[in-house]
Structures are given as structure tokens and as C-alpha cells.
JSON list of C-alpha atoms in Angstrom, two decimals:
[
{"chain": "F", "resi": 18, "resn": "MET", "atom": "CA", "xyz": [-0.21, 0.04, 0.12]},
{"chain": "F", "resi": 19, "resn": "SER", "atom": "CA", "xyz": [1.36, 3.44, -1.23]},
{"chain": "F", "resi": 20, "resn": "THR", "atom": "CA", "xyz": [1.96, 6.52, 1.46]},
{"chain": "F", "resi": 21, "resn": "LEU", "atom": "CA", "xyz": [-1.11, 7.80, -0.73]},
{"chain": "F", "resi": 22, "resn": "GLN", "atom": "CA", "xyz": [-3.24, 5.22, -0.42]},
{"chain": "F", "resi": 23, "resn": "LYS", "atom": "CA", "xyz": [-2.33, 5.01, 3.62]},
{"chain": "F", "resi": 24, "resn": "SER", "atom": "CA", "xyz": [-3.18, 9.01, 4.08]},
{"chain": "F", "resi": 25, "resn": "ALA", "atom": "CA", "xyz": [-6.62, 8.09, 2.07]},
{"chain": "F", "resi": 26, "resn": "LEU", "atom": "CA", "xyz": [-7.17, 5.01, 4.39]},
{"chain": "F", "resi": 27, "resn": "TYR", "atom": "CA", "xyz": [-6.58, 7.73, 7.50]},
{"chain": "F", "resi": 28, "resn": "GLU", "atom": "CA", "xyz": [-8.79, 9.95, 6.11]},
{"chain": "F", "resi": 29, "resn": "LEU", "atom": "CA", "xyz": [-11.58, 7.68, 5.34]},
{"chain": "F", "resi": 30, "resn": "VAL", "atom": "CA", "xyz": [-11.43, 6.32, 9.02]},
{"chain": "F", "resi": 31, "resn": "VAL", "atom": "CA", "xyz": [-11.57, 10.10, 10.68]},
{"chain": "F", "resi": 32, "resn": "ALA", "atom": "CA", "xyz": [-14.37, 11.15, 8.39]},
{"chain": "F", "resi": 33, "resn": "LEU", "atom": "CA", "xyz": [-16.34, 8.04, 9.34]},
{"chain": "F", "resi": 34, "resn": "LEU", "atom": "CA", "xyz": [-15.37, 8.68, 12.90]},
{"chain": "F", "resi": 35, "resn": "THR", "atom": "CA", "xyz": [-16.89, 11.97, 12.27]},
{"chain": "F", "resi": 36, "resn": "ILE", "atom": "CA", "xyz": [-20.34, 10.43, 11.10]},
{"chain": "F", "resi": 37, "resn": "ILE", "atom": "CA", "xyz": [-20.54, 7.89, 13.73]},
{"chain": "F", "resi": 38, "resn": "ALA", "atom": "CA", "xyz": [-20.20, 10.26, 16.51]},
{"chain": "F", "resi": 39, "resn": "TYR", "atom": "CA", "xyz": [-22.64, 13.04, 14.72]},
{"chain": "F", "resi": 40, "resn": "ALA", "atom": "CA", "xyz": [-25.13, 10.27, 14.56]},
{"chain": "F", "resi": 41, "resn": "GLY", "atom": "CA", "xyz": [-24.86, 9.09, 17.52]},
{"chain": "F", "resi": 42, "resn": "LEU", "atom": "CA", "xyz": [-24.46, 12.10, 19.66]},
{"chain": "F", "resi": 43, "resn": "ALA", "atom": "CA", "xyz": [-27.82, 13.57, 17.50]},
{"chain": "F", "resi": 44, "resn": "LEU", "atom": "CA", "xyz": [-29.58, 10.64, 18.35]},
{"chain": "F", "resi": 45, "resn": "ILE", "atom": "CA", "xyz": [-28.37, 10.81, 22.40]},
{"chain": "F", "resi": 46, "resn": "VAL", "atom": "CA", "xyz": [-28.40, 14.72, 23.24]},
{"chain": "F", "resi": 47, "resn": "ASP", "atom": "CA", "xyz": [-29.45, 17.40, 20.05]},
{"chain": "F", "resi": 48, "resn": "PRO", "atom": "CA", "xyz": [-28.33, 17.62, 16.85]},
{"chain": "F", "resi": 49, "resn": "MET", "atom": "CA", "xyz": [-26.71, 21.45, 17.54]},
{"chain": "F", "resi": 50, "resn": "VAL", "atom": "CA", "xyz": [-25.02, 19.62, 20.34]},
{"chain": "F", "resi": 51, "resn": "ALA", "atom": "CA", "xyz": [-23.50, 17.46, 18.12]},
{"chain": "F", "resi": 52, "resn": "THR", "atom": "CA", "xyz": [-22.12, 19.78, 15.70]},
{"chain": "F", "resi": 53, "resn": "ALA", "atom": "CA", "xyz": [-19.28, 19.58, 18.56]},
{"chain": "F", "resi": 54, "resn": "ALA", "atom": "CA", "xyz": [-18.68, 15.82, 16.48]},
{"chain": "F", "resi": 55, "resn": "PHE", "atom": "CA", "xyz": [-17.28, 18.05, 13.28]},
{"chain": "F", "resi": 56, "resn": "ALA", "atom": "CA", "xyz": [-13.88, 18.39, 15.66]},
{"chain": "F", "resi": 57, "resn": "ILE", "atom": "CA", "xyz": [-13.61, 15.34, 15.06]},
{"chain": "F", "resi": 58, "resn": "THR", "atom": "CA", "xyz": [-12.17, 16.49, 11.69]},
{"chain": "F", "resi": 59, "resn": "ALA", "atom": "CA", "xyz": [-9.39, 17.96, 13.41]},
{"chain": "F", "resi": 60, "resn": "LEU", "atom": "CA", "xyz": [-7.57, 14.97, 13.05]},
{"chain": "F", "resi": 61, "resn": "ILE", "atom": "CA", "xyz": [-6.68, 15.43, 9.81]},
{"chain": "F", "resi": 62, "resn": "ALA", "atom": "CA", "xyz": [-4.19, 18.21, 10.30]},
{"chain": "F", "resi": 63, "resn": "LEU", "atom": "CA", "xyz": [-1.52, 15.07, 11.33]},
{"chain": "F", "resi": 64, "resn": "GLU", "atom": "CA", "xyz": [-2.13, 13.50, 8.34]},
{"chain": "F", "resi": 65, "resn": "PRO", "atom": "CA", "xyz": [1.10, 15.61, 6.91]},
{"chain": "F", "resi": 66, "resn": "VAL", "atom": "CA", "xyz": [3.34, 14.19, 9.76]},
{"chain": "F", "resi": 67, "resn": "LEU", "atom": "CA", "xyz": [1.84, 10.70, 9.74]},
{"chain": "F", "resi": 68, "resn": "PHE", "atom": "CA", "xyz": [2.18, 9.96, 7.09]},
{"chain": "F", "resi": 69, "resn": "ARG", "atom": "CA", "xyz": [5.39, 11.61, 4.91]},
{"chain": "F", "resi": 70, "resn": "ARG", "atom": "CA", "xyz": [5.54, 11.36, 1.16]},
{"chain": "F", "resi": 71, "resn": "PRO", "atom": "CA", "xyz": [9.01, 12.34, -0.20]},
{"chain": "F", "resi": 72, "resn": "ARG", "atom": "CA", "xyz": [8.23, 12.57, -3.79]},
{"chain": "F", "resi": 73, "resn": "THR", "atom": "CA", "xyz": [4.15, 12.61, -5.32]},
{"chain": "F", "resi": 74, "resn": "ASP", "atom": "CA", "xyz": [4.77, 11.65, -9.46]},
{"chain": "F", "resi": 75, "resn": "GLU", "atom": "CA", "xyz": [2.92, 11.97, -12.08]},
{"chain": "F", "resi": 76, "resn": "ARG", "atom": "CA", "xyz": [0.40, 9.21, -11.28]},
{"chain": "F", "resi": 77, "resn": "GLU", "atom": "CA", "xyz": [-0.77, 10.47, -7.45]},
{"chain": "F", "resi": 78, "resn": "ARG", "atom": "CA", "xyz": [-0.76, 13.69, -8.86]},
{"chain": "F", "resi": 79, "resn": "LEU", "atom": "CA", "xyz": [-3.55, 12.54, -11.56]},
{"chain": "F", "resi": 80, "resn": "LEU", "atom": "CA", "xyz": [-5.06, 10.50, -8.74]},
{"chain": "F", "resi": 81, "resn": "ILE", "atom": "CA", "xyz": [-5.41, 13.51, -6.42]},
{"chain": "F", "resi": 82, "resn": "ARG", "atom": "CA", "xyz": [-6.62, 15.90, -9.30]},
{"chain": "F", "resi": 83, "resn": "ARG", "atom": "CA", "xyz": [-9.55, 13.29, -10.37]},
{"chain": "F", "resi": 84, "resn": "ALA", "atom": "CA", "xyz": [-10.21, 12.66, -6.42]},
{"chain": "F", "resi": 85, "resn": "GLY", "atom": "CA", "xyz": [-10.45, 16.48, -5.71]},
{"chain": "F", "resi": 86, "resn": "VAL", "atom": "CA", "xyz": [-13.12, 17.16, -8.67]},
{"chain": "F", "resi": 87, "resn": "THR", "atom": "CA", "xyz": [-15.33, 14.38, -7.94]},
{"chain": "F", "resi": 88, "resn": "ALA", "atom": "CA", "xyz": [-15.35, 15.12, -3.89]},
{"chain": "F", "resi": 89, "resn": "GLY", "atom": "CA", "xyz": [-15.90, 19.11, -5.09]},
{"chain": "F", "resi": 90, "resn": "MET", "atom": "CA", "xyz": [-18.63, 17.71, -7.24]},
{"chain": "F", "resi": 91, "resn": "ALA", "atom": "CA", "xyz": [-20.25, 15.18, -4.31]},
{"chain": "F", "resi": 92, "resn": "SER", "atom": "CA", "xyz": [-19.79, 18.33, -1.70]},
{"chain": "F", "resi": 93, "resn": "TYR", "atom": "CA", "xyz": [-21.02, 21.03, -3.89]},
{"chain": "F", "resi": 94, "resn": "LEU", "atom": "CA", "xyz": [-24.56, 18.90, -4.28]},
{"chain": "F", "resi": 95, "resn": "VAL", "atom": "CA", "xyz": [-24.41, 18.11, -0.52]},
{"chain": "F", "resi": 96, "resn": "VAL", "atom": "CA", "xyz": [-24.98, 21.90, 0.26]},
{"chain": "F", "resi": 97, "resn": "VAL", "atom": "CA", "xyz": [-27.19, 22.78, -2.15]},
{"chain": "F", "resi": 98, "resn": "VAL", "atom": "CA", "xyz": [-29.32, 19.48, -1.68]},
{"chain": "F", "resi": 99, "resn": "ALA", "atom": "CA", "xyz": [-29.14, 20.44, 2.19]},
{"chain": "F", "resi": 100, "resn": "CYS", "atom": "CA", "xyz": [-29.91, 23.94, 1.94]},
{"chain": "F", "resi": 101, "resn": "MET", "atom": "CA", "xyz": [-32.85, 23.42, -0.12]},
{"chain": "F", "resi": 102, "resn": "GLY", "atom": "CA", "xyz": [-34.06, 20.56, 1.60]},
{"chain": "F", "resi": 103, "resn": "VAL", "atom": "CA", "xyz": [-34.60, 23.24, 4.84]},
{"chain": "F", "resi": 104, "resn": "TRP", "atom": "CA", "xyz": [-35.74, 25.49, 2.43]},
{"chain": "F", "resi": 105, "resn": "ALA", "atom": "CA", "xyz": [-38.14, 23.42, 1.76]},
{"chain": "F", "resi": 106, "resn": "ALA", "atom": "CA", "xyz": [-38.91, 21.83, 5.01]},
{"chain": "F", "resi": 107, "resn": "ARG", "atom": "CA", "xyz": [-39.25, 25.28, 6.76]},
{"chain": "F", "resi": 108, "resn": "PHE", "atom": "CA", "xyz": [-41.54, 27.04, 3.74]},
{"chain": "F", "resi": 109, "resn": "ARG", "atom": "CA", "xyz": [-44.75, 26.21, 4.76]},
{"chain": "F", "resi": 110, "resn": "ALA", "atom": "CA", "xyz": [-44.08, 25.84, 8.74]},
{"chain": "F", "resi": 111, "resn": "PRO", "atom": "CA", "xyz": [-46.37, 28.69, 10.24]},
{"chain": "F", "resi": 112, "resn": "ASP", "atom": "CA", "xyz": [-43.31, 30.43, 11.52]},
{"chain": "F", "resi": 113, "resn": "PRO", "atom": "CA", "xyz": [-40.76, 29.79, 7.95]},
{"chain": "F", "resi": 114, "resn": "ARG", "atom": "CA", "xyz": [-37.75, 30.75, 9.72]},
{"chain": "F", "resi": 115, "resn": "ILE", "atom": "CA", "xyz": [-34.37, 28.98, 9.52]},
{"chain": "F", "resi": 116, "resn": "ASP", "atom": "CA", "xyz": [-32.16, 28.62, 12.81]},
{"chain": "F", "resi": 117, "resn": "VAL", "atom": "CA", "xyz": [-28.43, 30.28, 11.87]},
{"chain": "F", "resi": 118, "resn": "ALA", "atom": "CA", "xyz": [-27.06, 27.41, 13.55]},
{"chain": "F", "resi": 119, "resn": "VAL", "atom": "CA", "xyz": [-27.99, 25.50, 10.97]},
{"chain": "F", "resi": 120, "resn": "LEU", "atom": "CA", "xyz": [-25.12, 26.94, 8.33]},
{"chain": "F", "resi": 121, "resn": "PRO", "atom": "CA", "xyz": [-22.52, 25.56, 10.48]},
{"chain": "F", "resi": 122, "resn": "GLN", "atom": "CA", "xyz": [-24.14, 22.29, 10.17]},
{"chain": "F", "resi": 123, "resn": "ILE", "atom": "CA", "xyz": [-24.19, 22.14, 6.58]},
{"chain": "F", "resi": 124, "resn": "VAL", "atom": "CA", "xyz": [-20.73, 23.56, 5.92]},
{"chain": "F", "resi": 125, "resn": "MET", "atom": "CA", "xyz": [-19.14, 20.97, 8.15]},
{"chain": "F", "resi": 126, "resn": "ILE", "atom": "CA", "xyz": [-21.34, 18.08, 6.24]},
{"chain": "F", "resi": 127, "resn": "ALA", "atom": "CA", "xyz": [-20.01, 19.06, 2.64]},
{"chain": "F", "resi": 128, "resn": "ALA", "atom": "CA", "xyz": [-16.73, 18.91, 4.79]},
{"chain": "F", "resi": 129, "resn": "VAL", "atom": "CA", "xyz": [-16.73, 16.00, 5.88]},
{"chain": "F", "resi": 130, "resn": "THR", "atom": "CA", "xyz": [-18.50, 14.72, 2.20]},
{"chain": "F", "resi": 131, "resn": "LEU", "atom": "CA", "xyz": [-15.38, 16.21, 0.72]},
{"chain": "F", "resi": 132, "resn": "LEU", "atom": "CA", "xyz": [-13.12, 14.08, 2.80]},
{"chain": "F", "resi": 133, "resn": "LEU", "atom": "CA", "xyz": [-15.20, 10.56, 2.63]},
{"chain": "F", "resi": 134, "resn": "VAL", "atom": "CA", "xyz": [-15.70, 11.26, -1.17]},
{"chain": "F", "resi": 135, "resn": "ARG", "atom": "CA", "xyz": [-12.08, 12.32, -1.86]},
{"chain": "F", "resi": 136, "resn": "ALA", "atom": "CA", "xyz": [-10.50, 9.24, -0.05]},
{"chain": "F", "resi": 137, "resn": "VAL", "atom": "CA", "xyz": [-13.05, 6.65, -1.44]},
{"chain": "F", "resi": 138, "resn": "THR", "atom": "CA", "xyz": [-12.34, 8.16, -5.04]},
{"chain": "F", "resi": 139, "resn": "VAL", "atom": "CA", "xyz": [-8.24, 7.69, -4.39]},
{"chain": "F", "resi": 140, "resn": "LEU", "atom": "CA", "xyz": [-8.72, 4.37, -2.67]},
{"chain": "F", "resi": 141, "resn": "ILE", "atom": "CA", "xyz": [-10.50, 2.94, -5.93]},
{"chain": "F", "resi": 142, "resn": "LEU", "atom": "CA", "xyz": [-8.97, 4.82, -8.53]},
{"chain": "F", "resi": 143, "resn": "ALA", "atom": "CA", "xyz": [-5.35, 3.89, -7.09]},
{"chain": "F", "resi": 144, "resn": "ASN", "atom": "CA", "xyz": [-6.05, -0.12, -8.15]},
{"chain": "F", "resi": 145, "resn": "ARG", "atom": "CA", "xyz": [-7.88, 1.43, -11.58]},
{"chain": "F", "resi": 146, "resn": "SER", "atom": "CA", "xyz": [-6.58, 1.82, -15.26]},
{"chain": "F", "resi": 147, "resn": "LEU", "atom": "CA", "xyz": [-5.57, 5.72, -15.34]},
{"chain": "F", "resi": 148, "resn": "GLU", "atom": "CA", "xyz": [-4.01, 7.18, -18.36]},
{"chain": "F", "resi": 149, "resn": "VAL", "atom": "CA", "xyz": [-2.81, 10.52, -18.92]},
{"chain": "F", "resi": 150, "resn": "GLY", "atom": "CA", "xyz": [-5.24, 13.15, -20.32]},
{"chain": "F", "resi": 151, "resn": "GLY", "atom": "CA", "xyz": [-7.69, 10.33, -20.31]},
{"chain": "C", "resi": 24, "resn": "MET", "atom": "CA", "xyz": [-12.35, 2.72, -16.85]},
{"chain": "C", "resi": 25, "resn": "THR", "atom": "CA", "xyz": [-10.62, 0.77, -19.72]},
{"chain": "C", "resi": 26, "resn": "ALA", "atom": "CA", "xyz": [-7.13, -0.04, -19.54]},
{"chain": "C", "resi": 27, "resn": "PRO", "atom": "CA", "xyz": [-4.82, 2.33, -22.13]},
{"chain": "C", "resi": 28, "resn": "PRO", "atom": "CA", "xyz": [-3.99, 0.85, -25.21]},
{"chain": "C", "resi": 29, "resn": "ILE", "atom": "CA", "xyz": [-0.25, 1.15, -24.58]},
{"chain": "C", "resi": 30, "resn": "GLY", "atom": "CA", "xyz": [1.48, -2.10, -24.10]},
{"chain": "C", "resi": 31, "resn": "ASN", "atom": "CA", "xyz": [5.12, -2.21, -22.74]},
{"chain": "C", "resi": 32, "resn": "ARG", "atom": "CA", "xyz": [8.57, -4.61, -22.14]},
{"chain": "C", "resi": 33, "resn": "ILE", "atom": "CA", "xyz": [9.53, -2.81, -18.44]},
{"chain": "C", "resi": 34, "resn": "ARG", "atom": "CA", "xyz": [9.20, -6.40, -16.90]},
{"chain": "C", "resi": 35, "resn": "ARG", "atom": "CA", "xyz": [11.51, -8.12, -20.00]},
{"chain": "C", "resi": 36, "resn": "LEU", "atom": "CA", "xyz": [13.91, -4.61, -19.74]},
{"chain": "C", "resi": 37, "resn": "ARG", "atom": "CA", "xyz": [14.44, -5.03, -15.89]},
{"chain": "C", "resi": 38, "resn": "PHE", "atom": "CA", "xyz": [15.30, -8.37, -16.20]},
{"chain": "C", "resi": 39, "resn": "GLU", "atom": "CA", "xyz": [17.67, -8.20, -19.12]},
{"chain": "C", "resi": 40, "resn": "HIS", "atom": "CA", "xyz": [19.50, -5.14, -17.33]},
{"chain": "C", "resi": 41, "resn": "GLY", "atom": "CA", "xyz": [21.02, -6.83, -14.33]},
{"chain": "C", "resi": 42, "resn": "GLU", "atom": "CA", "xyz": [17.55, -8.21, -12.66]},
{"chain": "C", "resi": 43, "resn": "MET", "atom": "CA", "xyz": [16.79, -4.18, -12.17]},
{"chain": "C", "resi": 44, "resn": "THR", "atom": "CA", "xyz": [14.03, -4.19, -9.03]},
{"chain": "C", "resi": 45, "resn": "GLN", "atom": "CA", "xyz": [11.17, -2.22, -9.64]},
{"chain": "C", "resi": 46, "resn": "GLN", "atom": "CA", "xyz": [12.13, 0.27, -6.99]},
{"chain": "C", "resi": 47, "resn": "GLU", "atom": "CA", "xyz": [15.68, 0.58, -8.42]},
{"chain": "C", "resi": 48, "resn": "LEU", "atom": "CA", "xyz": [13.65, 1.67, -11.92]},
{"chain": "C", "resi": 49, "resn": "ALA", "atom": "CA", "xyz": [11.08, 4.21, -9.70]},
{"chain": "C", "resi": 50, "resn": "ASP", "atom": "CA", "xyz": [14.10, 5.86, -8.40]},
{"chain": "C", "resi": 51, "resn": "ARG", "atom": "CA", "xyz": [15.71, 6.20, -11.45]},
{"chain": "C", "resi": 52, "resn": "CYS", "atom": "CA", "xyz": [12.98, 7.77, -13.33]},
{"chain": "C", "resi": 53, "resn": "GLU", "atom": "CA", "xyz": [11.73, 9.95, -10.27]},
{"chain": "C", "resi": 54, "resn": "VAL", "atom": "CA", "xyz": [8.30, 8.04, -9.38]},
{"chain": "C", "resi": 55, "resn": "THR", "atom": "CA", "xyz": [6.92, 5.95, -6.77]},
{"chain": "C", "resi": 56, "resn": "ARG", "atom": "CA", "xyz": [6.74, 2.05, -7.23]},
{"chain": "C", "resi": 57, "resn": "GLN", "atom": "CA", "xyz": [3.13, 1.71, -7.39]},
{"chain": "C", "resi": 58, "resn": "THR", "atom": "CA", "xyz": [3.67, 3.39, -10.41]},
{"chain": "C", "resi": 59, "resn": "ILE", "atom": "CA", "xyz": [6.37, 1.05, -12.23]},
{"chain": "C", "resi": 60, "resn": "ILE", "atom": "CA", "xyz": [3.87, -2.15, -10.63]},
{"chain": "C", "resi": 61, "resn": "ALA", "atom": "CA", "xyz": [0.44, -0.30, -12.32]},
{"chain": "C", "resi": 62, "resn": "LEU", "atom": "CA", "xyz": [3.34, 0.60, -15.70]},
{"chain": "C", "resi": 63, "resn": "GLU", "atom": "CA", "xyz": [3.96, -2.94, -15.46]},
{"chain": "C", "resi": 64, "resn": "ALA", "atom": "CA", "xyz": [0.54, -4.19, -15.06]},
{"chain": "C", "resi": 65, "resn": "GLY", "atom": "CA", "xyz": [-1.15, -2.44, -18.06]},
{"chain": "C", "resi": 66, "resn": "ARG", "atom": "CA", "xyz": [-2.98, -0.29, -15.80]},
{"chain": "C", "resi": 67, "resn": "TYR", "atom": "CA", "xyz": [-1.20, 2.88, -16.27]},
{"chain": "C", "resi": 68, "resn": "GLY", "atom": "CA", "xyz": [-0.57, 4.63, -19.54]},
{"chain": "C", "resi": 69, "resn": "PRO", "atom": "CA", "xyz": [2.90, 7.31, -18.74]},
{"chain": "C", "resi": 70, "resn": "SER", "atom": "CA", "xyz": [3.36, 10.85, -20.13]},
{"chain": "C", "resi": 71, "resn": "LEU", "atom": "CA", "xyz": [5.94, 11.33, -23.04]},
{"chain": "C", "resi": 72, "resn": "ALA", "atom": "CA", "xyz": [8.19, 12.66, -20.15]},
{"chain": "C", "resi": 73, "resn": "LEU", "atom": "CA", "xyz": [8.39, 9.44, -18.05]},
{"chain": "C", "resi": 74, "resn": "ALA", "atom": "CA", "xyz": [8.08, 7.59, -21.00]},
{"chain": "C", "resi": 75, "resn": "PHE", "atom": "CA", "xyz": [11.38, 8.98, -22.31]},
{"chain": "C", "resi": 76, "resn": "ARG", "atom": "CA", "xyz": [12.78, 8.66, -18.65]},
{"chain": "C", "resi": 77, "resn": "ILE", "atom": "CA", "xyz": [11.87, 4.75, -18.79]},
{"chain": "C", "resi": 78, "resn": "ALA", "atom": "CA", "xyz": [13.67, 4.19, -22.43]},
{"chain": "C", "resi": 79, "resn": "ARG", "atom": "CA", "xyz": [16.33, 6.63, -21.26]},
{"chain": "C", "resi": 80, "resn": "THR", "atom": "CA", "xyz": [17.05, 4.30, -18.09]},
{"chain": "C", "resi": 81, "resn": "PHE", "atom": "CA", "xyz": [17.60, 1.51, -20.16]},
{"chain": "C", "resi": 82, "resn": "GLY", "atom": "CA", "xyz": [19.51, 2.66, -22.62]},
{"chain": "C", "resi": 83, "resn": "VAL", "atom": "CA", "xyz": [16.41, 2.22, -25.37]},
{"chain": "C", "resi": 84, "resn": "PRO", "atom": "CA", "xyz": [14.85, 4.38, -27.83]},
{"chain": "C", "resi": 85, "resn": "VAL", "atom": "CA", "xyz": [11.04, 4.55, -26.47]},
{"chain": "C", "resi": 86, "resn": "GLU", "atom": "CA", "xyz": [9.45, 2.51, -29.28]},
{"chain": "C", "resi": 87, "resn": "ASP", "atom": "CA", "xyz": [11.28, -0.32, -27.64]},
{"chain": "C", "resi": 88, "resn": "VAL", "atom": "CA", "xyz": [9.80, 0.12, -24.19]},
{"chain": "C", "resi": 89, "resn": "PHE", "atom": "CA", "xyz": [6.64, 0.65, -25.53]},
{"chain": "C", "resi": 90, "resn": "ASP", "atom": "CA", "xyz": [4.52, 0.19, -28.11]},
{"chain": "C", "resi": 91, "resn": "TRP", "atom": "CA", "xyz": [0.57, 1.17, -29.45]},
{"chain": "C", "resi": 92, "resn": "ARG", "atom": "CA", "xyz": [-1.98, -1.13, -29.06]},
{"chain": "C", "resi": 93, "resn": "GLY", "atom": "CA", "xyz": [-4.96, 0.69, -30.19]},
{"chain": "C", "resi": 94, "resn": "GLU", "atom": "CA", "xyz": [-6.88, 0.20, -33.57]}
]
């Protein structure tokens, strides 16, 4: 397993831990309190220290670029769907106001989606056929 | 994702050059060993620059290392 794959696996574990902690806290305590679970994503900051990549070659750069594009698309989709979902849910409510605390949650869910999709894409593409410009 | 239509003789050339390891070739071409593995397995179509670096490492023309297997 290459350093790139190990670091993708680490990102995947951090993203899954965050999702599990958020879902658990949201069920037990309160969705707003559960926002604290997103602090787990700070573990990503340790990635350059834990997985030092002495060299990034053209194939790895291609992998990272494609994974970044896929993750960006997924994250953007999550933001749009979440914003529209909240709006749709509140639109016909007797008091159609949206709590400002919803926004950081949407942003953090999008960030975790970015992490998760990027990690999964790197792990999948690492074992697939690739072609420069393909 | 389909495999790139580029065949190569990297594995044979490595053995013809003193049983060079994948890591040695990777170091000489300034890529990772995983890239050499992917190239040998036909799972990666390299850039022109890398193709020339590999050919130069073996001291042969690039067409002796890579061949087009498309239509």
C-alpha cells in the first residue's frame, strides 16, 4: 500500500469517526450539540506528519486531481441539497424561519463529504486503469 | 475504466538489465514503485516525459519499451 493510499485510508477513518460521533450525539443529545463532533475532523491536520510523502509522481498527482474534482462535486451537491431541503422543510411552516445554527452544520457536513468522497475515490482509483489525459 | 492501449516491455527490460528491481527503476525515473507496478500491469498510460525517462534508463529508444495496441 502506497503512502497516498495510507493517507486516504486515514482520511476515510477520520470521516467515518466524525459521522458516527455526529449521528450518535444527534440521536442521544441534540443535533445542535452534536455539531461538536465535527471537531474530530481536526485530526486531518496530523496527516502530513503521520504520512510523509517523499515524492509525488505524475500518476499520484492525476489520482489526487481526479479525486479532488469528484469530492468537490459531491460536496457542492450536498450543500445545494441541504440548503434546498432546509428551505423546503421550513417554507410552509407556521413560523418559516431558519435557525442560523443550521448553516455551520451544512458547511461541516459538506466538509466531511469532501473528505469521505476524496478518500474513497483515491482508494478506488489507485487500483484502476489510468491514462494521462484520459 | 478501460486499460490504456499502450503495451510495454518494462518487466523484460528490467530483467535484461541485471534484474533491476521495481524500486531501482522507480528511483531512477523519479516516480513511486506503485507507478512502475501499474505500468507493468498495463493499468497506467504514462506521460511522454516518463516514457522517455524509462527508455533512457534502459538505454533504448522509446518504441522499444512502449508500443501502441489500439486500433
